[in-house]
Coordinates of C-alpha atoms in Angstrom, one line a residue:
Chain A
M1 CA 0.5 11.0 -28.0
T2 CA 2.9 9.4 -25.5
V3 CA 0.5 10.2 -22.9
F4 CA -2.3 8.3 -24.2
R5 CA 0.1 5.3 -25.1
N6 CA 1.4 5.5 -21.4
I7 CA -2.3 5.4 -20.0
C8 CA -3.2 2.6 -22.3
V9 CA 0.0 0.4 -21.3
I10 CA -0.7 1.2 -17.4
L11 CA -4.4 0.2 -18.0
V12 CA -3.6 -3.0 -20.0
S13 CA -0.7 -3.9 -17.9
A14 CA -2.6 -3.7 -14.6
I15 CA -5.9 -5.1 -15.6
L16 CA -4.8 -7.8 -17.9
V17 CA -1.2 -8.8 -18.5
D18 CA 0.0 -8.2 -15.1
N19 CA -3.4 -8.7 -13.4
Y20 CA -2.6 -7.8 -9.6
V21 CA -4.3 -11.0 -8.1
L22 CA -3.6 -13.6 -10.7
S23 CA -0.2 -12.6 -11.8
Q24 CA 1.5 -10.5 -9.1
F25 CA -0.4 -12.4 -6.3
L26 CA -1.5 -9.4 -4.4
G27 CA -5.0 -9.7 -2.6
I28 CA -5.0 -13.4 -2.4
C29 CA -6.8 -13.5 1.0
P30 CA -9.9 -11.6 -0.1
F31 CA -9.8 -13.3 -3.4
L32 CA -10.3 -16.6 -1.9
G33 CA -12.2 -15.6 1.2
V34 CA -15.0 -13.2 -0.4
S35 CA -15.4 -15.0 -3.7
K36 CA -18.1 -17.5 -2.6
K37 CA -20.9 -15.4 -3.7
T38 CA -21.1 -13.1 -6.4
S39 CA -23.0 -10.4 -4.7
S40 CA -20.4 -10.2 -2.1
A41 CA -17.5 -10.1 -4.6
L42 CA -19.2 -7.3 -6.2
G43 CA -19.6 -5.3 -2.9
M44 CA -16.0 -6.3 -2.1
S45 CA -14.8 -4.8 -5.7
G46 CA -16.6 -1.5 -5.3
A47 CA -15.0 -0.8 -1.9
V48 CA -11.7 -2.0 -3.0
I49 CA -11.7 0.3 -6.4
A50 CA -12.5 3.3 -4.3
V51 CA -9.9 2.8 -1.5
M52 CA -7.1 2.0 -3.6
T53 CA -7.8 4.7 -5.8
I54 CA -7.8 7.4 -3.1
A55 CA -5.1 5.6 -1.3
G56 CA -2.7 5.8 -4.2
A57 CA -3.7 9.4 -4.9
V58 CA -3.1 10.3 -1.2
T59 CA 0.2 8.3 -0.7
W60 CA 2.1 8.9 -3.8
P61 CA 2.4 12.6 -3.0
I62 CA 3.2 12.0 0.6
H63 CA 6.3 9.8 -0.4
K64 CA 7.6 12.2 -2.9
Y65 CA 7.2 15.5 -1.2
V66 CA 7.6 14.6 2.5
L67 CA 9.4 11.5 2.9
E68 CA 11.8 11.5 0.0
P69 CA 13.1 15.0 0.6
Y70 CA 13.7 14.6 4.2
D71 CA 15.3 11.0 3.6
L72 CA 12.6 9.5 5.6
T73 CA 11.7 6.6 3.3
Y74 CA 12.0 3.8 5.8
L75 CA 9.2 5.2 7.5
S76 CA 6.9 4.7 4.2
T77 CA 5.6 1.3 5.1
M78 CA 4.4 2.4 8.3
A79 CA 3.2 5.7 7.1
F80 CA 1.3 4.0 4.2
I81 CA -0.5 1.6 6.2
L82 CA -1.8 4.1 8.9
I83 CA -3.2 6.1 6.0
I84 CA -4.9 3.3 4.6
A85 CA -6.2 2.3 8.0
M86 CA -7.3 6.0 8.5
L87 CA -8.8 6.3 5.0
V88 CA -10.9 3.0 5.6
Q89 CA -12.2 4.3 8.7
C90 CA -13.2 7.8 7.3
I91 CA -14.9 6.2 4.5
E92 CA -16.5 3.9 6.6
I93 CA -17.8 7.0 8.9
L94 CA -18.7 9.1 5.6
L95 CA -20.7 6.2 4.1
K96 CA -22.7 5.5 7.3
R97 CA -23.6 9.0 8.0
F98 CA -24.5 10.3 4.1
I99 CA -25.3 7.0 2.1
P100 CA -26.5 4.1 4.6
A101 CA -28.0 2.2 1.9
L102 CA -24.3 1.7 0.5
Y103 CA -22.9 1.3 3.8
N104 CA -25.1 -1.5 4.6
S105 CA -24.2 -3.4 1.7
L106 CA -20.7 -2.7 1.6
G107 CA -20.0 -1.7 5.3
V108 CA -18.9 -5.0 6.5
Y109 CA -16.1 -5.4 3.6
L110 CA -14.4 -2.1 4.4
P111 CA -12.5 -3.1 7.5
L112 CA -11.3 -6.2 5.6
I113 CA -9.7 -3.9 3.1
T114 CA -7.0 -2.5 5.8
T115 CA -5.6 -5.9 5.7
N116 CA -5.7 -6.4 1.6
C117 CA -2.3 -7.0 0.4
A118 CA -3.2 -5.4 -2.7
V119 CA -4.0 -1.9 -1.4
L120 CA -0.8 -1.9 0.4
G121 CA 1.1 -3.1 -2.6
V122 CA -0.3 -1.0 -5.0
T123 CA 1.0 2.2 -2.9
L124 CA 4.3 0.7 -2.4
L125 CA 4.8 -0.3 -6.3
N126 CA 3.5 2.9 -7.2
V127 CA 6.3 4.9 -5.6
D128 CA 8.9 2.5 -7.3
Q129 CA 7.5 2.6 -10.8
Y130 CA 5.8 5.9 -11.6
G131 CA 7.4 9.3 -11.8
K132 CA 4.3 11.1 -12.3
F133 CA 1.2 11.8 -10.2
Y134 CA -1.4 10.6 -12.9
E135 CA 0.5 7.6 -13.6
A136 CA 0.3 6.6 -9.9
V137 CA -3.4 7.3 -9.5
L138 CA -4.2 5.7 -13.0
N139 CA -2.2 2.6 -11.8
S140 CA -4.1 2.4 -8.4
F141 CA -7.5 2.6 -10.2
A142 CA -6.7 -0.2 -13.0
A143 CA -5.3 -2.4 -10.1
G144 CA -8.7 -2.0 -8.4
I145 CA -10.4 -2.9 -11.7
G146 CA -7.9 -5.6 -12.4
F147 CA -8.9 -7.1 -8.7
A148 CA -12.4 -6.5 -9.4
L149 CA -12.3 -8.5 -12.8
A150 CA -10.5 -11.2 -11.1
L151 CA -12.8 -11.4 -8.1
I152 CA -16.0 -11.4 -9.9
L153 CA -15.1 -14.0 -12.6
F154 CA -13.5 -16.2 -9.8
S155 CA -16.8 -16.0 -7.8
G156 CA -19.1 -16.8 -10.7
I157 CA -16.7 -19.9 -11.1
R158 CA -17.2 -20.9 -7.4
E159 CA -21.0 -20.5 -7.6
K160 CA -21.0 -23.0 -10.4
L161 CA -18.7 -25.3 -8.3
E162 CA -21.3 -25.4 -5.7
T163 CA -23.5 -27.4 -7.9
C164 CA -20.8 -30.0 -9.0
E165 CA -20.0 -33.3 -7.2
I166 CA -16.6 -32.8 -5.9
P167 CA -14.5 -35.5 -3.9
K168 CA -14.5 -34.9 -0.4
A169 CA -10.7 -34.0 -0.2
F170 CA -11.1 -31.3 -2.4
Q171 CA -14.3 -29.6 -1.2
G172 CA -13.9 -26.0 -0.2
M173 CA -10.8 -24.6 -0.7
P174 CA -8.7 -27.1 -2.8
I175 CA -10.8 -26.9 -5.8
A176 CA -11.3 -23.3 -5.4
L177 CA -7.4 -23.2 -5.7
I178 CA -7.4 -25.4 -8.8
A179 CA -10.0 -23.4 -10.4
A180 CA -8.0 -20.1 -9.7
S181 CA -5.0 -21.8 -11.2
I182 CA -7.0 -22.2 -14.4
T183 CA -8.2 -18.8 -14.1
A184 CA -4.5 -17.4 -13.7
L185 CA -3.4 -19.7 -16.7
S186 CA -6.0 -17.9 -19.0
F187 CA -4.7 -14.5 -18.0
A188 CA -1.2 -15.6 -18.6
G189 CA -2.6 -15.9 -22.4
F190 CA -2.4 -12.0 -22.3
A191 CA 1.1 -11.8 -22.1
G192 CA 2.8 -9.7 -25.1
L193 CA -0.3 -7.7 -25.4
F194 CA 0.6 -4.3 -26.7
G195 CA 4.0 -5.3 -26.4
I196 CA 4.0 -5.2 -22.6
Chain B
M1 CA -17.6 13.5 24.4
K2 CA -14.3 14.8 23.2
F3 CA -12.5 13.9 26.5
K4 CA -12.8 10.2 25.8
Y5 CA -10.5 10.6 22.6
V6 CA -7.8 12.1 24.4
K7 CA -6.4 8.9 25.9
P8 CA -6.4 6.6 22.8
T9 CA -4.9 9.3 20.7
L10 CA -2.4 9.8 22.9
V11 CA -1.3 6.6 23.5
L12 CA -1.2 5.8 19.7
L13 CA 0.6 9.0 19.2
I14 CA 3.3 7.6 22.2
I15 CA 3.6 4.3 20.2
C16 CA 4.1 6.0 17.0
V17 CA 6.8 8.3 18.2
V18 CA 8.6 5.5 20.0
I19 CA 8.6 3.2 17.0
S20 CA 9.7 5.8 14.4
A21 CA 12.6 6.6 17.0
A22 CA 13.6 2.8 16.9
L23 CA 13.3 2.9 13.2
A24 CA 15.5 6.0 12.8
A25 CA 18.1 4.4 15.2
T26 CA 18.1 1.4 13.0
Y27 CA 18.4 3.2 9.7
R28 CA 21.4 4.9 11.1
L29 CA 23.1 1.8 12.2
T30 CA 22.4 -0.1 8.8
Y31 CA 22.9 3.1 6.7
V32 CA 26.0 2.7 3.8
P33 CA 26.5 6.2 2.5
P34 CA 26.6 6.0 -1.2
V35 CA 30.2 6.1 -2.8
T36 CA 30.5 9.3 -4.9
D37 CA 34.6 9.7 -5.4
P38 CA 35.1 8.6 -9.0
A39 CA 38.4 6.8 -7.8
Q40 CA 36.6 4.8 -5.3
I41 CA 34.0 3.8 -7.6
V42 CA 36.4 2.6 -9.8
A43 CA 38.4 0.7 -7.1
L44 CA 35.1 -0.9 -6.1
M45 CA 34.1 -2.1 -9.5
A46 CA 37.4 -2.6 -11.2
D47 CA 37.1 -6.6 -11.1
D48 CA 33.6 -6.4 -12.9
Y49 CA 35.2 -4.2 -15.3
A50 CA 37.9 -6.5 -16.2
E51 CA 35.5 -9.2 -16.7
V52 CA 33.4 -7.8 -19.1
L53 CA 36.3 -6.0 -20.9
P54 CA 39.4 -8.4 -20.7
G55 CA 42.9 -7.0 -20.6
S56 CA 41.8 -3.4 -19.8
T57 CA 43.3 -0.8 -17.5
D58 CA 43.2 2.7 -16.8
Y59 CA 39.5 3.1 -15.8
V60 CA 38.2 6.7 -16.1
L61 CA 34.6 7.2 -14.9
V62 CA 33.1 9.5 -17.5
E63 CA 29.7 9.8 -15.8
R64 CA 27.5 8.4 -13.3
T65 CA 23.9 9.4 -13.4
E66 CA 22.4 11.5 -10.5
G67 CA 20.7 9.3 -8.1
Y68 CA 22.5 6.0 -9.3
E69 CA 21.2 4.0 -6.5
K70 CA 17.6 5.0 -7.5
L71 CA 16.0 3.1 -10.0
A72 CA 15.9 4.6 -13.4
R73 CA 14.8 2.4 -16.1
G74 CA 15.7 1.9 -19.7
A75 CA 18.5 4.2 -19.5
V76 CA 22.4 4.4 -19.3
V77 CA 23.6 5.1 -15.9
E78 CA 27.2 4.8 -15.8
R79 CA 29.9 5.1 -18.6
V80 CA 33.6 4.4 -18.2
T81 CA 36.4 4.5 -20.7
A82 CA 39.3 2.1 -20.4
S83 CA 42.6 1.2 -22.6
N84 CA 41.1 -1.1 -24.9
G85 CA 37.5 -0.1 -25.3
C86 CA 34.6 1.3 -22.8
I87 CA 32.2 -0.2 -20.2
V88 CA 28.7 0.9 -20.0
T89 CA 26.2 0.2 -17.2
V90 CA 22.5 0.2 -18.3
H91 CA 19.3 -0.1 -16.3
S92 CA 16.9 -2.1 -18.3
S93 CA 13.3 -1.5 -19.0
G94 CA 10.6 -3.9 -19.8
Q95 CA 11.8 -6.7 -17.6
Y96 CA 9.2 -8.6 -15.4
D97 CA 10.0 -7.6 -12.0
S98 CA 9.4 -3.8 -11.3
D99 CA 13.1 -3.4 -10.4
P100 CA 15.2 -3.1 -13.5
I101 CA 18.2 -5.2 -14.2
R102 CA 21.7 -3.6 -14.1
V103 CA 23.4 -4.8 -17.1
L104 CA 27.2 -4.2 -17.5
V105 CA 28.6 -4.3 -21.1
G106 CA 32.0 -4.3 -22.1
V107 CA 32.8 -3.0 -25.5
G108 CA 36.0 -3.0 -27.4
A109 CA 37.6 -0.5 -29.6
D110 CA 36.1 -2.2 -32.8
G111 CA 32.6 -1.7 -31.2
A112 CA 32.0 -5.2 -30.6
V113 CA 30.7 -6.3 -27.4
T114 CA 33.2 -8.2 -25.1
G115 CA 31.3 -9.2 -22.3
V116 CA 28.3 -8.8 -20.4
K117 CA 27.4 -9.3 -16.7
L118 CA 24.1 -8.9 -14.7
L119 CA 25.0 -6.7 -11.7
K120 CA 21.6 -6.7 -10.2
I121 CA 18.8 -9.0 -11.2
S122 CA 15.4 -9.8 -9.6
E123 CA 13.3 -11.7 -12.0
T124 CA 11.2 -15.0 -11.3
P125 CA 13.7 -17.8 -10.1
G126 CA 13.7 -20.6 -12.8
M127 CA 12.5 -18.2 -15.5
G128 CA 13.7 -14.6 -16.2
M129 CA 16.8 -15.5 -13.4
K130 CA 18.1 -17.9 -16.2
T131 CA 19.4 -14.9 -18.4
N132 CA 21.9 -14.6 -15.6
N133 CA 23.8 -17.5 -16.9
P134 CA 27.3 -17.2 -18.1
R135 CA 26.3 -19.3 -21.0
W136 CA 23.5 -17.4 -22.1
L137 CA 25.4 -14.0 -21.7
A138 CA 28.1 -15.3 -23.7
Q139 CA 25.8 -15.1 -26.8
F140 CA 26.4 -11.3 -27.0
V141 CA 30.0 -11.3 -27.3
G142 CA 31.3 -10.3 -30.4
G143 CA 28.2 -8.8 -31.9
T144 CA 27.1 -5.3 -32.2
S145 CA 23.5 -5.6 -32.7
F146 CA 21.1 -8.0 -31.1
S147 CA 17.4 -8.9 -31.4
L148 CA 15.4 -12.1 -30.3
D149 CA 13.8 -12.8 -33.8
G150 CA 17.3 -12.2 -35.6
R151 CA 15.6 -9.7 -37.7
T152 CA 17.2 -6.3 -36.5
G153 CA 20.3 -7.9 -35.4
A154 CA 22.3 -11.0 -34.4
G155 CA 19.6 -13.5 -33.2
I156 CA 19.8 -14.3 -29.4
D157 CA 18.0 -17.3 -28.2
G158 CA 15.9 -16.0 -25.5
V159 CA 15.1 -18.0 -22.4
T160 CA 12.0 -20.2 -22.8
S161 CA 9.0 -18.6 -21.4
A162 CA 11.1 -15.6 -20.2
T163 CA 10.5 -13.3 -23.0
K164 CA 10.3 -10.1 -21.2
S165 CA 13.4 -10.7 -19.3
S166 CA 15.4 -11.8 -22.3
R167 CA 14.1 -8.7 -24.3
A168 CA 15.0 -6.6 -21.5
V169 CA 18.7 -7.6 -21.5
V170 CA 18.8 -7.5 -25.2
N171 CA 17.6 -3.9 -25.1
A172 CA 20.0 -2.9 -22.4
V173 CA 22.9 -4.6 -24.4
N174 CA 22.1 -2.7 -27.7
M175 CA 21.7 0.5 -25.8
A176 CA 25.3 0.1 -24.2
V177 CA 26.7 -0.5 -27.7
E178 CA 25.1 2.7 -28.9
A179 CA 26.5 4.6 -25.7
A180 CA 29.9 3.2 -26.4
A181 CA 29.7 4.4 -30.0
E182 CA 28.9 7.9 -28.8
L183 CA 31.9 7.5 -26.1
R184 CA 34.4 6.8 -28.7
K185 CA 33.1 9.7 -30.7
E186 CA 33.6 12.1 -27.9
A187 CA 37.0 10.7 -27.2
N188 CA 38.1 11.5 -30.6
Chain C
M1 CA -11.0 -21.6 27.8
E2 CA -8.9 -24.3 29.0
K3 CA -5.4 -23.5 29.8
K4 CA -2.7 -25.0 27.3
S5 CA 0.6 -25.6 28.0
I6 CA 3.5 -23.5 26.3
W7 CA 4.5 -26.8 24.5
Q8 CA 0.8 -27.3 23.2
I9 CA 0.5 -23.7 22.1
F10 CA 3.6 -23.9 20.1
R11 CA 2.5 -27.3 18.6
N12 CA -0.9 -25.9 17.7
G13 CA 0.6 -23.1 15.8
L14 CA 3.0 -25.6 14.0
I15 CA 0.6 -28.3 13.2
D16 CA -3.0 -28.4 14.3
E17 CA -3.7 -24.9 13.1
N18 CA -0.9 -24.3 10.7
P19 CA -1.6 -20.9 9.2
T20 CA -1.5 -21.8 5.6
F21 CA -2.9 -25.3 5.3
R22 CA -5.5 -25.3 8.2
L23 CA -6.4 -21.7 8.6
L24 CA -5.8 -20.5 5.3
L25 CA -4.2 -17.0 6.5
G26 CA -1.5 -15.0 4.8
M27 CA -1.9 -16.5 1.6
C28 CA 0.0 -14.0 -0.9
A29 CA 3.5 -15.0 0.0
P30 CA 2.9 -18.8 -0.2
L31 CA 1.9 -18.1 -3.9
A32 CA 4.6 -15.8 -4.8
I33 CA 7.8 -16.2 -3.1
T34 CA 7.8 -20.0 -3.3
T35 CA 9.6 -20.3 -6.8
S36 CA 12.8 -20.9 -4.9
A37 CA 13.4 -22.7 -1.6
S38 CA 16.0 -20.3 -0.3
N39 CA 13.5 -17.3 -1.0
A40 CA 11.0 -19.2 0.9
I41 CA 13.1 -19.7 3.9
G42 CA 14.1 -16.4 4.0
M43 CA 10.6 -14.9 3.7
G44 CA 9.5 -17.8 6.4
L45 CA 12.0 -16.5 8.9
A46 CA 11.3 -12.9 8.5
T47 CA 7.9 -13.4 9.1
T48 CA 8.5 -15.4 11.9
F49 CA 10.6 -12.8 13.4
V50 CA 8.0 -10.0 13.0
L51 CA 5.4 -12.5 14.2
V52 CA 7.4 -13.4 17.4
C53 CA 8.2 -9.6 18.3
S54 CA 5.1 -8.0 17.5
N55 CA 3.3 -10.8 19.5
A56 CA 5.4 -10.2 22.7
V57 CA 5.2 -6.6 22.3
I58 CA 1.5 -6.6 22.1
S59 CA 1.1 -8.8 24.7
A60 CA 3.2 -6.7 27.0
L61 CA 1.1 -3.5 26.2
R62 CA -2.4 -5.2 26.1
R63 CA -3.5 -3.5 29.1
V64 CA -2.1 -0.3 28.0
I65 CA -3.9 0.0 24.7
P66 CA -7.3 1.2 24.6
K67 CA -9.8 -0.8 22.6
E68 CA -10.6 2.3 20.4
V69 CA -7.0 2.5 18.9
R70 CA -6.4 -1.3 19.1
L71 CA -6.2 -1.7 15.5
P72 CA -3.9 1.3 14.6
A73 CA -1.8 0.6 17.6
F74 CA -1.2 -3.1 16.4
I75 CA -0.5 -2.1 12.9
T76 CA 2.0 0.4 13.8
I77 CA 4.0 -2.0 16.0
I78 CA 4.0 -4.5 13.5
A79 CA 4.9 -2.3 10.7
G80 CA 7.8 -1.1 13.1
F81 CA 9.1 -4.5 13.2
V82 CA 8.7 -5.1 9.4
T83 CA 10.7 -2.1 8.6
I84 CA 13.6 -3.1 11.0
V85 CA 13.8 -6.6 9.2
S86 CA 13.8 -4.9 6.1
L87 CA 16.5 -2.3 6.8
V88 CA 18.7 -5.3 8.2
M89 CA 18.2 -7.2 5.3
Q90 CA 18.9 -4.7 2.8
R91 CA 22.0 -4.2 4.5
Y92 CA 23.3 -7.7 5.1
F93 CA 21.4 -9.9 2.8
A94 CA 21.0 -7.9 -0.1
S95 CA 20.0 -10.5 -2.7
L96 CA 17.6 -12.0 -0.6
Y97 CA 16.1 -8.3 -0.3
D98 CA 15.9 -8.1 -3.9
S99 CA 14.4 -11.3 -4.4
L100 CA 11.7 -10.7 -1.9
G101 CA 10.7 -7.2 -3.5
V102 CA 7.4 -5.7 -2.2
F103 CA 6.4 -8.8 -0.4
L104 CA 8.7 -8.2 2.5
E105 CA 7.1 -5.0 3.4
L106 CA 3.7 -6.8 2.9
I107 CA 4.3 -8.9 5.8
V108 CA 2.7 -5.8 7.5
V109 CA -0.7 -6.7 6.4
N110 CA 0.0 -10.5 6.5
C111 CA -3.3 -11.8 8.0
I112 CA -1.7 -14.1 10.2
I113 CA 0.2 -11.3 12.3
L114 CA -2.6 -9.0 12.6
G115 CA -4.8 -12.2 13.4
R116 CA -2.8 -13.7 15.9
A117 CA -2.4 -10.2 17.5
E118 CA -5.8 -9.7 17.8
M119 CA -6.8 -13.3 18.9
F120 CA -4.1 -14.3 21.2
A121 CA -1.4 -11.9 22.0
S122 CA -4.1 -9.3 22.9
K123 CA -5.5 -11.7 25.3
N124 CA -2.6 -13.7 26.9
K125 CA 0.5 -13.3 28.9
V126 CA 3.9 -12.6 27.0
I127 CA 5.5 -16.1 27.2
P128 CA 2.3 -17.8 25.7
S129 CA 2.1 -15.2 23.1
L130 CA 5.8 -15.8 22.3
A131 CA 5.3 -19.5 22.1
D132 CA 2.2 -18.9 19.5
G133 CA 4.1 -16.6 17.6
L134 CA 6.9 -19.0 17.3
G135 CA 4.6 -22.0 16.3
M136 CA 2.6 -20.1 13.8
G137 CA 5.8 -18.5 12.4
L138 CA 7.5 -21.9 12.0
G139 CA 4.4 -23.4 10.8
F140 CA 4.3 -20.9 8.0
T141 CA 8.0 -21.2 7.3
A142 CA 7.4 -24.9 7.1
A143 CA 4.4 -24.5 4.7
L144 CA 6.6 -22.2 2.6
L145 CA 9.4 -24.7 2.5
I146 CA 7.3 -27.6 1.5
I147 CA 5.4 -25.6 -1.3
S148 CA 8.6 -24.0 -2.8
T149 CA 10.4 -27.7 -2.6
I150 CA 7.6 -29.0 -4.8
R151 CA 7.7 -26.0 -7.1
E152 CA 11.3 -25.7 -7.4
I153 CA 12.1 -29.4 -7.9
L154 CA 9.3 -29.8 -10.3
G155 CA 9.8 -26.4 -12.1
N156 CA 13.4 -26.0 -12.2
L157 CA 14.8 -29.3 -11.4
S158 CA 17.0 -27.6 -8.7
W159 CA 16.5 -27.3 -4.9
F160 CA 17.9 -24.2 -3.1
G161 CA 19.7 -23.1 -6.2
F162 CA 21.5 -26.5 -6.7
S163 CA 20.5 -27.7 -10.2
F164 CA 20.3 -31.6 -10.5
F165 CA 21.0 -32.0 -14.3
G166 CA 22.9 -28.6 -14.9
D167 CA 21.6 -25.1 -15.9
D168 CA 20.5 -25.8 -19.5
V169 CA 17.6 -28.5 -18.6
S170 CA 14.6 -27.0 -17.6
G171 CA 11.8 -28.4 -15.6
M172 CA 7.8 -28.2 -16.1
L173 CA 7.6 -24.3 -16.5
F174 CA 4.0 -24.7 -15.3
F175 CA 5.2 -25.0 -11.8
I176 CA 7.0 -21.8 -11.9
L177 CA 4.1 -19.8 -13.5
P178 CA 1.5 -18.2 -11.1
A179 CA -0.8 -20.7 -12.2
G180 CA 1.4 -23.6 -10.9
A181 CA 1.6 -21.8 -7.5
F182 CA -2.3 -22.0 -7.3
F183 CA -2.2 -25.6 -8.4
V184 CA 0.4 -26.7 -6.1
L185 CA -1.4 -25.2 -2.9
G186 CA -4.7 -26.8 -3.9
M187 CA -3.2 -30.0 -4.3
L188 CA -1.6 -29.7 -0.8
T189 CA -4.5 -28.4 0.8
A190 CA -6.4 -31.3 -0.5
L191 CA -3.8 -33.6 0.6
M192 CA -4.0 -32.0 4.2
N193 CA -7.9 -32.5 4.5
V194 CA -7.0 -36.2 3.7
I195 CA -4.4 -36.5 6.4
F196 CA -6.6 -34.5 9.0
A197 CA -9.7 -36.1 8.0
K198 CA -10.3 -37.3 11.6
K199 CA -9.8 -33.8 12.8
P200 CA -11.7 -31.5 10.7
A201 CA -10.4 -28.0 10.1
K202 CA -11.7 -25.6 12.9
K203 CA -13.5 -23.7 10.1
N204 CA -14.2 -23.9 6.5
D205 CA -14.2 -20.8 4.4
A206 CA -16.8 -19.3 6.8
G207 CA -15.8 -18.6 10.6
C208 CA -13.4 -16.1 11.9
A209 CA -10.4 -18.0 12.3
G210 CA -10.3 -18.3 8.6
C211 CA -11.2 -14.8 7.9
P212 CA -8.5 -12.3 7.1
G213 CA -10.6 -9.7 8.4
A214 CA -11.3 -11.1 11.8
S215 CA -8.6 -9.1 13.3
A216 CA -10.4 -5.9 11.8
C217 CA -13.7 -6.7 12.8
G218 CA -13.1 -8.4 16.1
G219 CA -14.6 -11.6 15.3
S220 CA -18.0 -10.1 14.3
C221 CA -19.0 -13.0 12.2
D222 CA -18.7 -15.3 15.0
R223 CA -20.6 -13.5 17.3
K224 CA -23.1 -12.9 14.9
E225 CA -23.5 -16.6 14.2
A226 CA -23.5 -17.3 17.9
E227 CA -26.3 -14.9 18.3
A228 CA -28.4 -16.4 15.6
K229 CA -28.3 -19.9 17.0

C-alpha cells in the first residue's frame, strides 16, 4: 500500500503541488519561448515527456552504480548533460528514420530540449531525492507531464492574449510574464493536497 | 564514410579527458575528508551542543548513522548523551526544499526540550528561512510534544505561509524527543 | 559585420543586449534565485565566471573543434567550469552553495552561455570573447541584483539579509512566492521596453537571438526567415 501511496505522492507533487515550471522554476526558457501557439506547445510537450523519462531512466542507474561507488559524483553534471545531448541526438535520428511524420512535427523542438533546464534539473534532483529506480523514473515522467500541463495551459492563455488590446509597453513578453504570474498563483492553490 | 567520424570523436574524447582530469584535480584540492573519530566529532560540535543543552558536559557520541553527510530524510542521524540530558540530531522530511533541515535538539533529563538549533537549512529566504529565528525556535523550550494546530501537542505558531518548513521542524523535534526517551531507557 | 571595439562589446552585453531584459535568455535563475539579494549576487558572479572562462576556452579552441561535435564539445567545456565553481563553492562558501541548490549545476544549460558560445566565442578571437563574456555576465548579475532587490525589499523588508524593521515583521509575501517572481520580471521587462522605446529590442519572441535553442540549431530560424524573404 505504501508503494501506491508513494506513487500518488510523486505524481501529485511533480504535476500539481510543486509543478516543475510554475513552482520550481525549471524549464522557463521553453515555457516562455515556445508557448505562443498551442500546436507548438503540444509538440514540445510530447518531446519533453519522452526525453525526460528516458533521461531519468538512464542517468539514475549510472549515478548509483557507476559514479557513487567510485567516488566520482563530481562528474555527474558533465556526464548527465552529455547523456541528455546524446539521447536527444539518438531520438532525432531514430524519429527521422522510422517515423518521419512525427519527426517533421516534433523535429525542430528536439535540439531545444538539450538546453531545457527542466530535463537536467529533473535528473539531478532525482539522485538527491529518490532511493529507488521506479521512483526516479516516475518522477521524471511526472515532471514531464507537469511541464506539459503548464506549457499547454499557458499557450492557450497566450493565444487568447493575442486578441486583446494591450498597452504598447506590455506587448509581447511582459504581458506573458504577468499571465504566467497569475497561472503560478493558481497552482500555488494546490499546496497541501494529500498532505504534501 | 566511417573515416570522417574519427577526427571529431577523437577531439571530443580528448576534451572530455582533459576536463575530467581538471575536475579530478579540483576535487582533490577541495576535498575535506569526513570526520569519523567520535572524540573529534564531539570536540567540533561541543559549542552547538552546549547551546541546545545549557550547562552540559561529558558528551558521549552514542551513534552517528552511516553516511551522515549523505542526505537521509525524516530520520535521526546522531545521538549524543551528556551529563544532564541528551542531544539528538534529526534530518527533517516534508520541508519545501529537497535538502532536509538538520535540526539539533537538546532534551533534558526530565524529557523536556531545552533548546533547538538549525544546523543546515536551505528553505526559501523570507519564508521557510524564517524558522531559523532564535525567537521562533524558543517556542519549543520546555515542551515534550508539539504540533502546529495544538491538537496533538503544545501548539507552535507556524511561520506565515511557510507551513511545510514549520511542520518539518515540528516533526523533527517530536522525533528527537522520542529518540531521547529511548536513549534514557537504554542508559538505565 | 562592423568591427566593434572591446569597450563596445562589453557595453553591449551589459546594457544594449542585456541577456535578461533584452534577449530574454537564461530566465530560470532570475526567477528562482532572486528572493535574496546576496544569493543573487553569488549566482550572478558564478555565472559570470563560467561565462568568461568558457568563452575564452571555446574561442581559443574555435579552429580545433570540428563542426560535427561543436555542441557536445561546448557543453563539456562549460560543464567542466560549472563543476569547478561548484566544488570550490561547496568548500569555501557552503551556505551560498546550500541556498543555490540545483541551480548552480543548471548554469550548464543556461541559454546565455551556450548562446554566446555559439554566436560569439566560436567566431571571434579570445580577447573580444572575454569582453563579451564579462559584459553579458555582469549584465546578467545586474539584472539579478535589480530583481532580487525589489523582491527582497518588498517581500521581506530587508536587503542583503539586513532587516529594516526587525525579524518579526513580514513584507508582502506575494513577492517571495513564485508568482511574484513572474510579476516582477514582467513589470521590469515592460519598464525596459519603455526606456528603450527608441531602440527596439533586436528581436521579439521570434528570431534567433531570443531563442534558447539558437545554439542548438545554429540559427536555423534566422536562416529560414532570410531565405523566405
